[in-house]
Coordinates of C-alpha atoms in Angstrom, one line a residue:
X232 CA 49.3 29.2 5.4
X233 CA 51.7 31.3 7.4
X234 CA 51.6 33.0 10.8
X235 CA 49.9 36.1 9.4
X236 CA 47.1 34.0 7.9
X237 CA 46.7 32.3 11.3
X238 CA 46.4 35.7 13.0
X239 CA 43.8 36.8 10.5
X240 CA 41.8 33.7 11.0
X241 CA 41.9 34.0 14.8
X242 CA 40.8 37.6 14.6
X243 CA 37.9 36.7 12.2
X244 CA 36.8 34.0 14.6
X245 CA 36.7 36.5 17.4
X246 CA 34.8 39.0 15.3
X247 CA 33.9 38.4 11.7
X248 CA 32.9 42.0 11.3
X249 CA 36.4 43.4 11.6
X250 CA 37.1 45.7 8.7
X251 CA 39.9 44.9 6.3
X252 CA 41.6 48.1 7.5
X253 CA 41.4 47.0 11.1
X254 CA 42.7 43.5 10.3
X255 CA 45.5 45.0 8.4
X256 CA 46.5 47.2 11.3
X257 CA 46.5 44.3 13.7
X258 CA 48.7 42.0 11.5
X259 CA 50.9 44.7 9.9
X260 CA 49.6 44.7 6.4
X261 CA 47.9 47.2 4.1
X262 CA 44.1 46.9 3.5
X263 CA 44.6 45.6 0.0
X264 CA 47.1 43.0 1.1
X265 CA 44.9 41.7 3.9
X266 CA 41.8 41.7 1.6
X267 CA 43.8 39.6 -0.8
X268 CA 44.7 37.1 1.9
X269 CA 41.2 36.8 3.2
X270 CA 39.9 36.3 -0.4
X271 CA 42.5 33.6 -0.9
X272 CA 41.5 31.9 2.4
X273 CA 37.8 32.0 1.2
X274 CA 38.7 30.6 -2.3
X275 CA 40.7 27.8 -0.7
X276 CA 37.8 26.9 1.5
X277 CA 39.7 27.6 4.8
X278 CA 37.0 30.3 5.5
X279 CA 33.8 28.6 4.6
X280 CA 31.4 31.3 5.6
X281 CA 30.4 34.0 8.1
X282 CA 27.6 33.5 10.7
X283 CA 26.0 35.4 13.5
X284 CA 26.8 33.7 16.8
X285 CA 23.5 33.6 18.8
X286 CA 23.0 33.5 22.5
X287 CA 20.8 30.4 23.0
X288 CA 19.2 31.7 26.2
X289 CA 18.1 34.9 24.5
X290 CA 16.2 32.9 21.9
X291 CA 14.6 30.6 24.4
X292 CA 16.9 27.6 24.0
X293 CA 17.7 27.0 27.7
X294 CA 18.2 23.2 27.8
X295 CA 21.3 21.7 26.2
X296 CA 21.9 18.0 26.1
X297 CA 24.1 15.5 24.3
X298 CA 22.5 12.2 23.2
X299 CA 24.6 9.2 22.4
X300 CA 22.8 6.8 20.0
X301 CA 23.5 3.2 19.1
X302 CA 21.5 2.2 16.0
X303 CA 21.5 -0.2 13.1
X304 CA 19.6 2.4 11.0
X305 CA 22.2 5.1 10.4
X306 CA 20.8 6.6 7.3
X307 CA 17.2 6.8 8.7
X308 CA 18.5 8.3 12.0
X309 CA 20.6 10.9 10.1
X310 CA 17.6 11.9 8.1
X311 CA 15.5 12.1 11.2
X312 CA 18.0 14.4 12.9
X313 CA 18.2 16.6 9.8
X314 CA 14.5 17.3 10.2
X315 CA 14.6 18.0 13.9
X316 CA 14.9 21.8 14.5
X317 CA 16.4 21.3 18.0
X318 CA 19.4 19.2 16.7
X319 CA 22.4 21.5 16.6
X320 CA 25.1 19.0 15.7
X321 CA 25.2 15.4 14.6
X322 CA 28.5 13.5 14.8
X323 CA 29.2 9.9 13.7
X324 CA 31.5 8.5 16.3
X325 CA 33.5 5.3 17.1
X326 CA 33.0 3.1 20.1
X327 CA 29.8 1.7 21.7
X328 CA 27.6 4.4 20.2
X329 CA 27.2 5.4 16.5
X330 CA 26.2 9.0 17.0
X331 CA 26.7 12.0 19.3
X332 CA 23.8 14.5 18.9
X333 CA 23.9 18.0 20.4
X334 CA 20.3 19.2 21.2
X335 CA 19.3 22.6 22.3
X336 CA 15.7 23.2 23.2
X337 CA 13.2 25.3 25.2
X338 CA 12.4 22.7 27.9
X339 CA 13.0 19.3 29.3
X340 CA 9.6 18.3 27.9
X341 CA 10.8 19.1 24.4
X342 CA 14.0 17.2 25.0
X343 CA 12.0 14.2 26.2
X344 CA 9.8 14.4 23.0
X345 CA 13.0 14.4 20.9
X346 CA 14.3 11.3 22.8
X347 CA 10.9 9.6 22.5
X348 CA 11.2 10.1 18.7
X349 CA 14.6 8.3 18.8
X350 CA 13.2 5.2 20.4
X351 CA 12.5 3.5 17.1
X352 CA 16.2 3.8 16.0
X353 CA 17.7 1.9 18.9
X354 CA 19.4 2.5 22.3
X355 CA 20.4 6.0 23.5
X356 CA 21.8 7.7 26.5
X357 CA 21.0 11.4 27.4
X358 CA 23.3 13.7 29.2
X359 CA 21.9 17.1 30.1
X360 CA 24.4 19.9 30.3
X361 CA 24.5 21.5 33.7
X362 CA 27.0 24.3 32.7
X363 CA 29.4 25.1 29.9
X364 CA 32.9 26.3 30.7
X365 CA 34.3 26.7 27.2
X366 CA 32.4 27.1 24.0
X367 CA 33.5 28.2 20.5
X368 CA 37.2 27.7 21.4
X369 CA 38.7 26.9 18.0
X370 CA 42.5 26.7 18.6
X371 CA 45.0 26.2 15.8

């Protein structure tokens, strides 16, 4: 991966709907050359997909929280989270806790219902997000 690939990746992270022509203009390549680079990045798995970035507030997800979980039942807890529609991310972590769960939901009551469903897995700590300063900042 060279500097041109990095520029292409940064631009696609900003806006995955850039045309190949526009990408080419920005990085100093022809449309066919930039198309080839993007295709190669896709084939290598560097670009794993393209998604719409949603505004959580606009779809009613106004409560964001992180839940740290300490459990002896890792597989069961992972399966539980996979079936919870409000779980956005699930990370296995080191330290006192086994998991860090990002939850986005419509209300504190729904967050409370999620945490109540976690009681059977062990100890947990909930941190409600008051505000977010940086999101989706993927630096190389």
